[in-house]
Structures are given as structure tokens and as C-alpha cells.
């Protein structure tokens, strides 16, 4: 029997339907609350208790540390799938057949050039520009070169816009890196796999051959899969809300990149390495930094720790921690930053401050150590996250459009001045 919640306000009772998800999650449907109560809204800063949509893409249970894309566990996907398959799965709902993935990849390949004039825009940025700002700008600039990607009402038009952005975004990310490091821009080799080509576009030297290192390729593929979607997080909600005005896919993603940049979200992967470096430079005293993180008068937070949803463990962090060990061993790299990270984790997991608040390492705690081992500079870490999150943003945007969701427009409770009279400047 359908569940009903009852709300009592000023002696009047309101019945609110309860929506139940396929994993038995319950949500009180307040769609008609304002209408029925003649003006009452809910207040939930940070949307900690608010479900913004019904979604069939990603399921996560923060208490149990469960993450699934379209019903498949993240552990199994990270082990058995490749990133392009996961892109397809997230966006279209099913794992692709051999023919489907072949067509999908060929369609992407066919769009993998970027207008030469985009190079002029990239050239206008200083070398020191942060890759996330550059990427967000270039992704938004792409709209000008692909105006047909804006009005996409049919599924066919959507598909075209989707393969275009999947094709061009890795080029933009690789170019952003190359510009920063002073390397000539490169198109890689699109006979290669999607991720392999990306690595080649990033790292090929103008005077040498690029040879794929299988360990590097496998590790990056896995990292991208782990980052591919995470339901209604800050950047994804941004993509959905921008897209809800029908502004277009590329510009919605450009906004998502901006949201991801912040250190409380994707920017944490850069912040973690900078924090670990700072601890090392300070003599390696992890206890001192733990004390700072616990001090309410100190703005310092243990970066890579805590999560809005995971209150037990972040399943991605578990996989990444093991991958970090494997990658460093396989590449023969010794990184004392990894030892500092492990020491910090151990201390935090035994510390009542972190235990009581259910703060565990998140996906960003160990990912930077892997990126570093793969030769990716720290300023590019969040751009790597963006590349990984791209299919998630696309899938969520597509779902929102296909479900014909209304424009996102939250309400507020006004707490400012009530009506007052204008005072001329000479009397203020
Ligand atoms: N170090 C120290 N204290 C912390 C931390 C931390 N990393 N994270 C949360 N707390 C404390 C916080 O001060 C608060 O304490 P109290 O209850 O005494 O006021 C309590 O734990 C709850 O924290 P919150 O800020 O209310 O929780 P939230 O759900 O709003 O924030 C978070 C989640 C991820 C923004 C936060 O844990 C954080 O800032 N972590 C560090 C940044 C980080 O690693 N971000 C990456 C998130 S995972 C990848 C992604 O989403 O991009």
C-alpha cells in the first residue's frame, strides 16, 4: 500500500504522498505543498535532505558504502569494464554489445577534431592559468563552433551533441595540459582506444614516439570509471539545473566544470596533494595537522576526508587505495607522500573527532597519488576528475531532458528588511 506522510501545521493536517525507489528509499513528495498550504515551503540549506529528482542512473547507500551505476557494482565495473563501456552504460542505461560500442566509438572518432580557431582562444590564456578555468571556458567556447548542439529536442540531436562533447573534451583537456607545459598541441591517434588516445594526446613528445604503458593505461581507465558518476553531487546538480533552462549540453557541462573546481568538491584531489606536501615540508608531523583539522578556530580541514553522503566508507576510496599501492609498485615509484597519507588515515580512523563525525577517506584522498605517479601534474588533477565525470554529467543531463523536468528554481525564506521608504542620498 502506498505510504502517506502527514504534516500538521496550525492545527491543519496535510497528507503527503511518499515515493518509494527501487532500493526502498523513501521520499516525501512535497510537489503540491506550497499550493495546498497557500505558501509554505521547505527549508533545507545545502539540500541535505532534498531529493531533486527521480533518477535511474546511479544508486548509492552512504551508510553501507554501496555505489552502483545502472545496477552494476562499482567494484565489478572497476575490475571488468573499460571507461568507454561505462560511458555508454551510464548514458544509455545498458552495457553495450560489441556492435554498439564499435559504433559509439566510431561516432566519437568522427567528431574528434576541434576547430583550429579554438587554438587561438587557448593561446589567449596565460600558461599559469588553472586548467579548470581554461577547460570550462573552452567547453563553453565550443558552443560557438557547434551551434547545432544547443537546440536538441530529439533523441537523435541529443546523441549528436553527446558524441561531439565526448570526442572533443579529451582534446581540450590534453591541449590545456600541453599549453601549460609548453608542448605543441597534438591530436593523438584515433585508431587507439579512447583513454589510450587521451594519454597519447597528453604525453607524446614532438620528437619521439609515444609508447603506451599498460599499467598507466589500466590505472587511468580505472580512475575514470570510479569518477564517472555520483548521482546528485554539486557539479551534477549544477549541470542539471543549468540544463533545465534548455541552455544546451556544452554550456551545462561548462558550468559543471566550474562547480567541480572548488576544493570541497573535485578540487579536493589537488588540495590533498598540496596538504600532504605541506605536511612533508613541515617535517612530517601528521599529529600537528590532525590537531589543526579538529580545531574549530582553524579553517584547515583534512582534505580528502569526509563526505556528504558516505558515513561508513567511500567504496571508491577502498579501490583507489589498493590501486595506488599497485601502481606505485608496478612503476617502481617510492613516494613518501603515500606513507604520510596512510599515517594520516590510520590516525584519523582511530580519532574520536573523526569517528564520531563518521569522517572517512573519500575518493580524492588517494587519487592524487596515482595521478602523480602517472606523470600528471597536480594542477591537472581536477581536470582528470572532470574527464571522468563527463559521462555522468551527460547521462544526468539527458535523463533530465528526456524526463521533461521543469526548470530548476528553488524557493527561499526571505529574512531581509521589510518595506521601507527610499532615503535621498543627502539624507543618508
Ligand atoms: N576535516 C575536519 N573536519 C571535518 C571534515 C574534514 N575534512 N569534514 C567534515 N568535518 C567536520 C565538520 O567541521 C563538521 O563538524 P561539526 O559537526 O563539529 O560542526 C562535521 O564534520 C560535518 O561536516 P559538514 O561540513 O557539515 O559536512 P558536509 O556534508 O556539509 O561536507 C564535505 C562534506 C565533503 C564538504 C566535507 O567533509 C569536507 O569539507 N571535506 C574536505 C574536502 C573534501 O575532501 N572534498 C571531497 C569530497 S568527495 C569528492 C567530491 O565530491 O568531489
Tab-separated table of C-alpha atoms and ligand atoms in Angstrom:
chain	number	residue	atom	x	y	z
A	1	UNK	CA	0.000	0.000	0.000
A	2	UNK	CA	1.242	3.452	-0.884
A	3	UNK	CA	2.673	5.258	2.133
A	4	UNK	CA	1.408	8.676	3.183
A	5	UNK	CA	3.130	11.236	5.410
A	6	UNK	CA	1.041	13.630	7.454
A	7	UNK	CA	2.089	17.184	8.166
A	8	UNK	CA	0.319	19.220	10.792
A	9	UNK	CA	0.571	22.993	10.609
A	10	UNK	CA	-1.528	25.474	12.590
A	11	UNK	CA	-3.916	22.668	13.523
A	12	UNK	CA	-4.499	21.639	9.917
A	13	UNK	CA	-3.378	18.269	8.553
A	14	UNK	CA	-1.902	17.766	5.111
A	15	UNK	CA	-1.391	14.354	3.557
A	16	UNK	CA	1.768	13.998	1.518
A	17	UNK	CA	2.354	11.013	-0.759
A	18	UNK	CA	5.567	9.038	-0.175
A	19	UNK	CA	7.546	7.942	-3.218
A	20	UNK	CA	9.447	4.662	-2.930
A	21	UNK	CA	12.501	3.919	-5.058
A	22	UNK	CA	13.555	0.506	-6.384
A	23	UNK	CA	16.038	0.245	-3.494
A	24	UNK	CA	13.274	1.094	-0.994
A	25	UNK	CA	14.388	4.672	-0.460
A	26	UNK	CA	11.531	6.855	0.685
A	27	UNK	CA	10.889	10.427	-0.328
A	28	UNK	CA	8.064	12.646	0.870
A	29	UNK	CA	6.554	14.219	-2.207
A	30	UNK	CA	6.033	17.906	-1.483
A	31	UNK	CA	5.228	18.963	-5.053
A	32	UNK	CA	1.862	20.389	-4.017
A	33	UNK	CA	2.839	21.581	-0.539
A	34	UNK	CA	3.029	25.278	-1.376
A	35	UNK	CA	-0.216	25.190	-3.275
A	36	UNK	CA	-2.115	23.232	-0.614
A	37	UNK	CA	-0.775	25.227	2.332
A	38	UNK	CA	-1.071	28.533	0.466
A	39	UNK	CA	2.585	29.489	0.596
A	40	UNK	CA	4.543	27.195	2.921
A	41	UNK	CA	7.825	25.849	1.564
A	42	UNK	CA	10.505	23.553	2.997
A	43	UNK	CA	13.892	24.922	4.039
A	44	UNK	CA	16.971	22.768	3.504
A	45	UNK	CA	20.260	24.671	3.035
A	46	UNK	CA	22.772	22.555	1.139
A	47	UNK	CA	19.890	20.245	0.113
A	48	UNK	CA	20.983	17.761	2.774
A	49	UNK	CA	17.506	16.196	2.879
A	50	UNK	CA	16.163	17.113	-0.509
A	51	UNK	CA	15.741	14.756	-3.425
A	52	UNK	CA	15.817	16.974	-6.504
A	53	UNK	CA	14.661	14.314	-8.961
A	54	UNK	CA	13.917	10.665	-9.538
A	55	UNK	CA	16.881	9.106	-11.304
A	56	UNK	CA	17.637	5.649	-12.706
A	57	UNK	CA	21.377	6.191	-13.226
A	58	UNK	CA	23.354	5.792	-10.011
A	59	UNK	CA	22.446	4.247	-6.695
A	60	UNK	CA	24.446	4.903	-3.596
A	61	UNK	CA	23.917	3.984	0.003
A	62	UNK	CA	26.181	6.104	2.144
A	63	UNK	CA	25.575	4.131	5.325
A	64	UNK	CA	26.551	0.827	3.733
A	65	UNK	CA	29.211	2.205	1.346
A	66	UNK	CA	27.384	0.994	-1.781
A	67	UNK	CA	27.815	2.575	-5.215
A	68	UNK	CA	26.242	1.200	-8.388
A	69	UNK	CA	25.953	2.513	-11.927
A	70	UNK	CA	22.722	1.348	-13.592
A	71	UNK	CA	22.601	-1.547	-11.115
A	72	UNK	CA	26.206	-2.726	-11.560
A	73	UNK	CA	28.504	-2.519	-8.544
A	74	UNK	CA	31.400	-0.077	-8.790
A	75	UNK	CA	33.771	-2.822	-7.657
A	76	UNK	CA	32.773	-5.067	-10.563
A	77	UNK	CA	32.827	-2.268	-13.134
A	78	UNK	CA	36.251	-1.054	-11.975
A	79	UNK	CA	37.602	-4.556	-12.358
A	80	UNK	CA	35.900	-5.747	-15.525
A	81	UNK	CA	34.711	-2.844	-17.664
A	82	UNK	CA	36.568	-0.159	-19.569
A	83	UNK	CA	35.802	3.540	-19.358
A	84	UNK	CA	34.094	3.834	-22.739
A	85	UNK	CA	31.753	0.948	-21.888
A	86	UNK	CA	30.929	2.701	-18.632
A	87	UNK	CA	30.220	5.933	-20.546
A	88	UNK	CA	27.763	4.043	-22.717
A	89	UNK	CA	26.213	2.273	-19.740
A	90	UNK	CA	25.675	5.484	-17.793
A	91	UNK	CA	24.299	7.451	-20.709
A	92	UNK	CA	22.109	4.841	-22.384
A	93	UNK	CA	21.285	2.528	-19.481
A	94	UNK	CA	22.715	-0.802	-20.652
A	95	UNK	CA	26.161	-2.275	-21.201
A	96	UNK	CA	26.860	-2.073	-24.943
A	97	UNK	CA	27.097	-5.066	-27.265
A	98	UNK	CA	30.232	-5.364	-29.414
A	99	UNK	CA	28.447	-3.668	-32.314
A	100	UNK	CA	27.040	-0.905	-30.153
A	101	UNK	CA	30.384	0.025	-28.610
A	102	UNK	CA	32.052	-0.111	-32.028
A	103	UNK	CA	29.513	2.279	-33.489
A	104	UNK	CA	29.657	4.532	-30.444
A	105	UNK	CA	33.441	4.738	-30.605
A	106	UNK	CA	33.396	5.361	-34.374
A	107	UNK	CA	30.837	8.130	-33.940
A	108	UNK	CA	33.092	9.702	-31.311
A	109	UNK	CA	36.154	9.338	-33.542
A	110	UNK	CA	34.309	11.075	-36.378
A	111	UNK	CA	33.891	14.145	-34.147
A	112	UNK	CA	37.301	14.183	-32.528
A	113	UNK	CA	38.655	17.291	-34.271
A	114	UNK	CA	38.389	20.710	-32.716
A	115	UNK	CA	38.121	23.835	-34.862
A	116	UNK	CA	41.595	25.335	-35.380
A	117	UNK	CA	40.297	28.669	-34.119
A	118	UNK	CA	39.871	27.156	-30.651
A	119	UNK	CA	43.673	27.109	-30.521
A	120	UNK	CA	43.627	30.905	-30.741
A	121	UNK	CA	41.353	31.071	-27.702
A	122	UNK	CA	43.613	28.706	-25.790
A	123	UNK	CA	46.567	30.818	-26.820
A	124	UNK	CA	44.995	33.842	-25.153
A	125	UNK	CA	45.310	32.256	-21.704
A	126	UNK	CA	48.473	32.722	-19.685
A	127	UNK	CA	50.445	29.499	-19.168
A	128	UNK	CA	49.816	29.843	-15.451
A	129	UNK	CA	46.002	29.722	-15.857
A	130	UNK	CA	44.367	26.981	-13.830
A	131	UNK	CA	43.325	24.114	-16.139
A	132	UNK	CA	39.789	24.054	-14.715
A	133	UNK	CA	39.165	27.687	-15.662
A	134	UNK	CA	40.616	27.096	-19.114
A	135	UNK	CA	38.591	23.918	-19.623
A	136	UNK	CA	35.366	25.483	-18.508
A	137	UNK	CA	35.958	28.409	-20.881
A	138	UNK	CA	36.933	26.222	-23.833
A	139	UNK	CA	33.948	23.950	-23.289
A	140	UNK	CA	31.670	26.959	-23.352
A	141	UNK	CA	33.520	28.340	-26.408
A	142	UNK	CA	32.768	25.063	-28.198
A	143	UNK	CA	29.119	26.124	-28.380
A	144	UNK	CA	30.083	28.873	-30.820
A	145	UNK	CA	31.717	26.315	-33.094
A	146	UNK	CA	28.881	23.802	-32.763
A	147	UNK	CA	25.689	25.883	-32.559
A	148	UNK	CA	23.556	22.908	-33.608
A	149	UNK	CA	24.341	21.271	-30.260
A	150	UNK	CA	22.115	23.764	-28.399
A	151	UNK	CA	18.554	23.050	-29.500
A	152	UNK	CA	18.387	19.327	-29.076
A	153	UNK	CA	14.814	18.231	-28.731
A	154	UNK	CA	15.003	14.883	-30.472
A	155	UNK	CA	16.985	11.919	-29.150
A	156	UNK	CA	18.922	11.907	-32.414
A	157	UNK	CA	20.067	15.514	-31.946
A	158	UNK	CA	20.952	14.734	-28.362
A	159	UNK	CA	23.048	11.791	-29.492
A	160	UNK	CA	24.952	14.026	-31.899
A	161	UNK	CA	25.698	16.564	-29.171
A	162	UNK	CA	26.744	13.778	-26.801
A	163	UNK	CA	29.275	12.154	-29.135
A	164	UNK	CA	30.637	15.586	-30.017
A	165	UNK	CA	31.409	16.521	-26.442
A	166	UNK	CA	32.782	13.056	-25.632
A	167	UNK	CA	35.059	13.423	-28.662
A	168	UNK	CA	36.230	16.981	-28.167
A	169	UNK	CA	36.546	17.230	-24.402
A	170	UNK	CA	39.624	14.961	-24.104
A	171	UNK	CA	41.276	17.030	-26.845
A	172	UNK	CA	40.592	20.208	-24.878
A	173	UNK	CA	41.865	18.642	-21.647
A	174	UNK	CA	45.058	17.388	-23.317
A	175	UNK	CA	45.627	20.735	-25.035
A	176	UNK	CA	45.129	22.574	-21.767
A	177	UNK	CA	47.891	20.460	-20.261
A	178	UNK	CA	50.186	20.840	-23.284
A	179	UNK	CA	49.777	24.596	-23.400
A	180	UNK	CA	50.671	24.754	-19.713
A	181	UNK	CA	53.777	22.673	-20.197
A	182	UNK	CA	54.838	24.393	-23.435
A	183	UNK	CA	54.289	21.386	-25.688
A	184	UNK	CA	52.830	21.761	-29.194
A	185	UNK	CA	49.162	20.789	-29.404
A	186	UNK	CA	48.594	17.229	-30.504
A	187	UNK	CA	45.694	15.155	-31.813
A	188	UNK	CA	46.990	11.770	-30.707
A	189	UNK	CA	45.918	8.854	-32.830
A	190	UNK	CA	42.262	7.983	-33.037
A	191	UNK	CA	42.905	4.388	-34.086
A	192	UNK	CA	43.706	3.891	-30.397
A	193	UNK	CA	41.256	3.262	-27.566
A	194	UNK	CA	39.517	6.295	-26.046
A	195	UNK	CA	41.683	6.515	-22.925
A	196	UNK	CA	44.868	5.385	-24.655
A	197	UNK	CA	44.430	8.141	-27.228
A	198	UNK	CA	43.934	10.640	-24.439
A	199	UNK	CA	47.232	9.583	-22.847
A	200	UNK	CA	48.972	9.923	-26.181
A	201	UNK	CA	47.460	13.371	-26.749
A	202	UNK	CA	48.755	14.405	-23.339
A	203	UNK	CA	52.210	12.946	-23.334
A	204	UNK	CA	53.528	12.465	-26.870
A	205	UNK	CA	56.771	14.422	-27.295
A	206	UNK	CA	57.135	16.291	-30.603
A	207	UNK	CA	60.427	14.485	-31.251
A	208	UNK	CA	59.589	10.994	-30.055
A	209	UNK	CA	57.237	8.047	-30.243
A	210	UNK	CA	54.657	7.565	-27.514
A	211	UNK	CA	54.558	4.038	-26.156
A	212	UNK	CA	51.584	3.067	-24.035
A	213	UNK	CA	52.454	1.769	-20.615
A	214	UNK	CA	49.765	-0.791	-19.774
A	215	UNK	CA	49.970	-0.099	-16.029
A	216	UNK	CA	49.410	3.595	-16.610
A	217	UNK	CA	46.553	2.930	-19.036
A	218	UNK	CA	44.810	0.468	-16.721
A	219	UNK	CA	45.166	2.755	-13.721
A	220	UNK	CA	43.784	5.781	-15.548
A	221	UNK	CA	40.910	3.775	-17.000
A	222	UNK	CA	40.005	2.585	-13.512
A	223	UNK	CA	40.229	6.081	-12.034
A	224	UNK	CA	37.971	7.472	-14.735
A	225	UNK	CA	35.413	4.720	-14.093
A	226	UNK	CA	35.460	5.455	-10.358
A	227	UNK	CA	34.782	9.128	-11.028
A	228	UNK	CA	32.204	8.620	-13.782
A	229	UNK	CA	29.051	9.406	-11.818
A	230	UNK	CA	27.956	10.073	-8.284
A	231	UNK	CA	24.281	10.947	-8.515
A	232	UNK	CA	23.181	14.446	-7.441
A	233	UNK	CA	26.506	15.918	-6.274
A	234	UNK	CA	27.316	19.629	-6.564
A	235	UNK	CA	28.590	19.657	-10.174
A	236	UNK	CA	25.945	17.228	-11.435
A	237	UNK	CA	23.172	19.231	-9.818
A	238	UNK	CA	24.697	22.286	-11.492
A	239	UNK	CA	24.634	20.572	-14.882
A	240	UNK	CA	21.018	19.533	-14.349
A	241	UNK	CA	19.899	22.942	-13.169
A	242	UNK	CA	21.643	24.845	-15.971
A	243	UNK	CA	20.342	22.309	-18.484
A	244	UNK	CA	16.839	22.636	-17.066
A	245	UNK	CA	16.636	26.065	-18.713
A	246	UNK	CA	17.367	24.258	-22.030
A	247	UNK	CA	20.637	26.165	-22.305
A	248	UNK	CA	22.398	23.320	-24.146
A	249	UNK	CA	24.653	20.428	-23.241
A	250	UNK	CA	28.085	22.015	-23.655
A	251	UNK	CA	27.333	25.106	-21.620
A	252	UNK	CA	25.702	22.991	-18.893
A	253	UNK	CA	28.902	20.942	-18.734
A	254	UNK	CA	30.991	24.083	-18.681
A	255	UNK	CA	29.034	25.116	-15.566
A	256	UNK	CA	29.572	21.636	-14.096
A	257	UNK	CA	33.332	22.036	-14.562
A	258	UNK	CA	33.176	25.332	-12.674
A	259	UNK	CA	31.322	23.665	-9.794
A	260	UNK	CA	33.750	20.743	-9.722
A	261	UNK	CA	36.714	23.087	-9.424
A	262	UNK	CA	36.040	24.016	-5.782
A	263	UNK	CA	38.203	22.395	-3.085
A	264	UNK	CA	35.165	20.995	-1.272
A	265	UNK	CA	34.297	19.040	-4.415
A	266	UNK	CA	36.643	17.851	-7.206
A	267	UNK	CA	39.306	20.402	-6.317
A	268	UNK	CA	39.963	18.316	-3.208
A	269	UNK	CA	42.258	15.991	-5.169
A	270	UNK	CA	44.673	18.857	-5.789
A	271	UNK	CA	44.206	20.142	-2.245
A	272	UNK	CA	45.063	16.698	-0.807
A	273	UNK	CA	48.451	16.535	-2.515
A	274	UNK	CA	49.191	20.136	-1.562
A	275	UNK	CA	48.269	19.284	2.032
A	276	UNK	CA	50.454	16.154	2.039
A	277	UNK	CA	53.336	18.165	0.549
A	278	UNK	CA	52.872	20.808	3.223
A	279	UNK	CA	52.975	18.141	5.947
A	280	UNK	CA	56.146	16.716	4.414
A	281	UNK	CA	57.777	20.150	4.123
A	282	UNK	CA	56.848	20.809	7.752
A	283	UNK	CA	58.773	17.728	8.888
A	284	UNK	CA	56.038	15.097	8.506
A	285	UNK	CA	54.267	15.698	11.818
A	286	UNK	CA	50.802	14.339	10.964
A	287	UNK	CA	49.576	14.859	14.538
A	288	UNK	CA	50.063	18.617	14.223
A	289	UNK	CA	47.832	18.713	11.139
A	290	UNK	CA	45.280	16.431	12.759
A	291	UNK	CA	45.058	18.897	15.628
A	292	UNK	CA	44.597	21.771	13.171
A	293	UNK	CA	41.788	19.868	11.410
A	294	UNK	CA	39.986	19.395	14.731
A	295	UNK	CA	40.463	22.979	15.883
A	296	UNK	CA	37.210	24.857	15.234
A	297	UNK	CA	39.099	28.177	15.211
A	298	UNK	CA	41.338	26.949	12.417
A	299	UNK	CA	39.819	26.866	8.917
A	300	UNK	CA	42.079	23.935	7.970
A	301	UNK	CA	40.245	20.713	7.096
A	302	UNK	CA	41.736	17.336	6.445
A	303	UNK	CA	41.340	17.352	2.682
A	304	UNK	CA	40.163	14.098	1.139
A	305	UNK	CA	38.256	13.276	4.328
A	306	UNK	CA	34.533	13.316	4.911
A	307	UNK	CA	31.658	13.091	2.509
A	308	UNK	CA	28.156	14.445	2.386
A	309	UNK	CA	26.711	11.021	1.678
A	310	UNK	CA	29.213	8.337	2.754
A	311	UNK	CA	29.092	7.888	6.502
A	312	UNK	CA	30.760	4.497	6.694
A	313	UNK	CA	33.357	4.326	3.953
A	314	UNK	CA	33.669	5.532	0.390
A	315	UNK	CA	33.843	2.372	-1.754
A	316	UNK	CA	35.812	4.288	-4.378
A	317	UNK	CA	38.495	5.180	-1.828
A	318	UNK	CA	38.959	1.489	-0.970
A	319	UNK	CA	39.557	0.599	-4.622
A	320	UNK	CA	41.812	3.610	-5.167
A	321	UNK	CA	43.943	2.916	-2.108
A	322	UNK	CA	44.720	-0.547	-3.424
A	323	UNK	CA	45.282	0.807	-6.945
A	324	UNK	CA	47.736	3.405	-5.545
A	325	UNK	CA	49.780	0.637	-3.928
A	326	UNK	CA	49.700	-1.457	-7.123
A	327	UNK	CA	50.581	1.432	-9.448
A	328	UNK	CA	53.494	2.652	-7.363
A	329	UNK	CA	54.847	-0.860	-7.036
A	330	UNK	CA	54.379	-1.666	-10.692
A	331	UNK	CA	56.023	1.579	-11.828
A	332	UNK	CA	58.766	1.163	-9.235
A	333	UNK	CA	57.999	4.520	-7.637
A	334	UNK	CA	58.599	5.280	-3.992
A	335	UNK	CA	56.557	8.221	-2.835
A	336	UNK	CA	56.834	9.199	0.806
A	337	UNK	CA	53.626	11.182	0.354
A	338	UNK	CA	51.828	7.804	0.254
A	339	UNK	CA	53.294	6.935	3.653
A	340	UNK	CA	52.143	10.276	5.067
A	341	UNK	CA	48.660	9.663	3.617
A	342	UNK	CA	48.488	6.216	5.195
A	343	UNK	CA	49.656	7.541	8.550
A	344	UNK	CA	47.048	10.296	8.439
A	345	UNK	CA	44.316	7.843	7.525
A	346	UNK	CA	45.277	5.499	10.368
A	347	UNK	CA	45.309	8.315	12.913
A	348	UNK	CA	42.017	9.755	11.696
A	349	UNK	CA	40.266	6.387	11.768
A	350	UNK	CA	41.252	5.992	15.439
A	351	UNK	CA	40.491	9.550	16.464
A	352	UNK	CA	37.154	10.165	18.234
A	353	UNK	CA	36.687	13.501	16.372
A	354	UNK	CA	36.681	11.720	13.015
A	355	UNK	CA	34.976	8.546	14.287
A	356	UNK	CA	32.099	10.454	15.913
A	357	UNK	CA	31.510	12.537	12.799
A	358	UNK	CA	31.819	9.481	10.555
A	359	UNK	CA	34.623	11.042	8.523
A	360	UNK	CA	36.425	8.587	6.244
A	361	UNK	CA	38.841	8.988	3.339
A	362	UNK	CA	36.952	9.869	0.182
A	363	UNK	CA	37.697	9.260	-3.497
A	364	UNK	CA	40.110	12.194	-3.578
A	365	UNK	CA	42.362	11.071	-0.744
A	366	UNK	CA	44.479	8.624	-2.751
A	367	UNK	CA	43.621	9.548	-6.368
A	368	UNK	CA	46.213	12.358	-6.500
A	369	UNK	CA	48.953	9.949	-5.507
A	370	UNK	CA	48.108	7.828	-8.539
A	371	UNK	CA	47.834	10.805	-10.890
A	372	UNK	CA	51.244	11.947	-9.685
A	373	UNK	CA	52.705	8.508	-10.322
A	374	UNK	CA	51.253	8.595	-13.835
A	375	UNK	CA	53.148	11.826	-14.516
A	376	UNK	CA	50.135	14.133	-14.344
A	377	UNK	CA	50.932	17.484	-12.727
A	378	UNK	CA	48.966	18.467	-9.649
A	379	UNK	CA	47.112	21.379	-11.298
A	380	UNK	CA	45.656	18.891	-13.804
A	381	UNK	CA	44.189	16.551	-11.182
A	382	UNK	CA	40.761	18.137	-11.094
A	383	UNK	CA	40.702	18.248	-14.896
A	384	UNK	CA	41.206	14.461	-14.818
A	385	UNK	CA	38.238	14.227	-12.473
A	386	UNK	CA	36.241	16.298	-14.987
A	387	UNK	CA	37.150	13.919	-17.805
A	388	UNK	CA	35.980	11.027	-15.654
A	389	UNK	CA	32.755	12.772	-14.605
A	390	UNK	CA	31.871	13.777	-18.163
A	391	UNK	CA	29.683	10.701	-18.891
A	392	UNK	CA	27.870	11.175	-15.591
A	393	UNK	CA	27.083	14.793	-16.380
A	394	UNK	CA	25.908	13.798	-19.849
A	395	UNK	CA	23.753	10.934	-18.542
A	396	UNK	CA	22.134	13.135	-15.908
A	397	UNK	CA	21.538	15.957	-18.369
A	398	UNK	CA	19.997	13.544	-20.894
A	399	UNK	CA	17.771	11.953	-18.254
A	400	UNK	CA	16.603	15.382	-17.113
A	401	UNK	CA	15.729	16.407	-20.676
A	402	UNK	CA	14.044	13.099	-21.582
A	403	UNK	CA	12.001	13.233	-18.372
A	404	UNK	CA	10.967	16.764	-19.360
A	405	UNK	CA	11.857	18.078	-15.927
A	406	UNK	CA	10.739	21.633	-15.207
A	407	UNK	CA	13.225	24.475	-14.912
A	408	UNK	CA	15.091	24.295	-11.589
A	409	UNK	CA	14.077	27.183	-9.433
A	410	UNK	CA	14.242	26.780	-5.643
A	411	UNK	CA	12.278	28.961	-3.237
A	412	UNK	CA	13.653	30.810	-0.231
A	413	UNK	CA	12.595	32.223	3.099
A	414	UNK	CA	13.165	35.958	2.933
A	415	UNK	CA	14.819	37.345	6.087
A	416	UNK	CA	15.755	40.843	4.892
A	417	UNK	CA	14.259	44.283	5.571
A	418	UNK	CA	10.530	44.735	5.260
A	419	UNK	CA	9.175	47.588	3.128
A	420	UNK	CA	10.894	50.897	3.850
A	421	UNK	CA	10.973	54.288	2.244
A	422	UNK	CA	13.714	55.428	-0.091
A	423	UNK	CA	16.102	57.936	1.529
A	424	UNK	CA	17.687	60.549	-0.785
A	425	UNK	CA	21.476	60.422	-0.827
A	426	UNK	CA	21.935	63.741	1.067
A	427	UNK	CA	19.870	62.407	3.949
A	428	UNK	CA	21.665	59.051	4.399
B	1	LIG	N1	38.274	17.790	8.316
B	1	LIG	C1	37.871	18.179	9.538
B	1	LIG	N2	36.585	18.233	9.926
B	1	LIG	C2	35.650	17.895	9.036
B	1	LIG	C3	35.979	17.487	7.723
B	1	LIG	C4	37.357	17.444	7.381
B	1	LIG	N3	37.731	17.055	6.140
B	1	LIG	N4	34.860	17.215	7.032
B	1	LIG	C5	33.837	17.461	7.862
B	1	LIG	N5	34.319	17.859	9.082
B	1	LIG	C6	33.522	18.150	10.284
B	1	LIG	C7	32.823	19.497	10.184
B	1	LIG	O1	33.621	20.521	10.707
B	1	LIG	C8	31.569	19.242	10.973
B	1	LIG	O2	31.914	19.280	12.341
B	1	LIG	P1	30.832	19.817	13.449
B	1	LIG	O3	29.678	18.876	13.366
B	1	LIG	O4	31.581	19.780	14.746
B	1	LIG	O5	30.482	21.224	13.010
B	1	LIG	C9	31.206	17.788	10.667
B	1	LIG	O6	32.467	17.168	10.340
B	1	LIG	C10	30.237	17.617	9.489
B	1	LIG	O7	30.798	18.277	8.363
B	1	LIG	P2	29.972	19.125	7.309
B	1	LIG	O8	30.871	20.135	6.694
B	1	LIG	O9	28.705	19.605	7.952
B	1	LIG	O10	29.592	18.000	6.269
B	1	LIG	P3	29.142	18.235	4.804
B	1	LIG	O11	28.359	17.039	4.413
B	1	LIG	O12	28.478	19.573	4.659
B	1	LIG	O13	30.508	18.335	3.992
B	1	LIG	C11	32.454	17.742	2.772
B	1	LIG	C12	31.086	17.282	3.272
B	1	LIG	C13	32.995	16.699	1.787
B	1	LIG	C14	32.324	19.078	2.040
B	1	LIG	C15	33.404	17.897	3.995
B	1	LIG	O14	33.554	16.654	4.634
B	1	LIG	C16	34.780	18.452	3.598
B	1	LIG	O15	34.943	19.673	3.536
B	1	LIG	N6	35.791	17.567	3.324
B	1	LIG	C17	37.072	18.018	2.847
B	1	LIG	C18	37.013	18.326	1.341
B	1	LIG	C19	36.938	17.064	0.508
B	1	LIG	O16	37.685	16.118	0.711
B	1	LIG	N7	36.056	17.085	-0.502
B	1	LIG	C20	35.899	15.972	-1.456
B	1	LIG	C21	34.573	15.287	-1.322
B	1	LIG	S1	34.489	13.718	-2.196
B	1	LIG	C22	34.669	14.070	-3.869
B	1	LIG	C23	33.733	15.080	-4.404
B	1	LIG	O17	32.555	15.122	-4.071
B	1	LIG	O18	34.170	15.869	-5.208
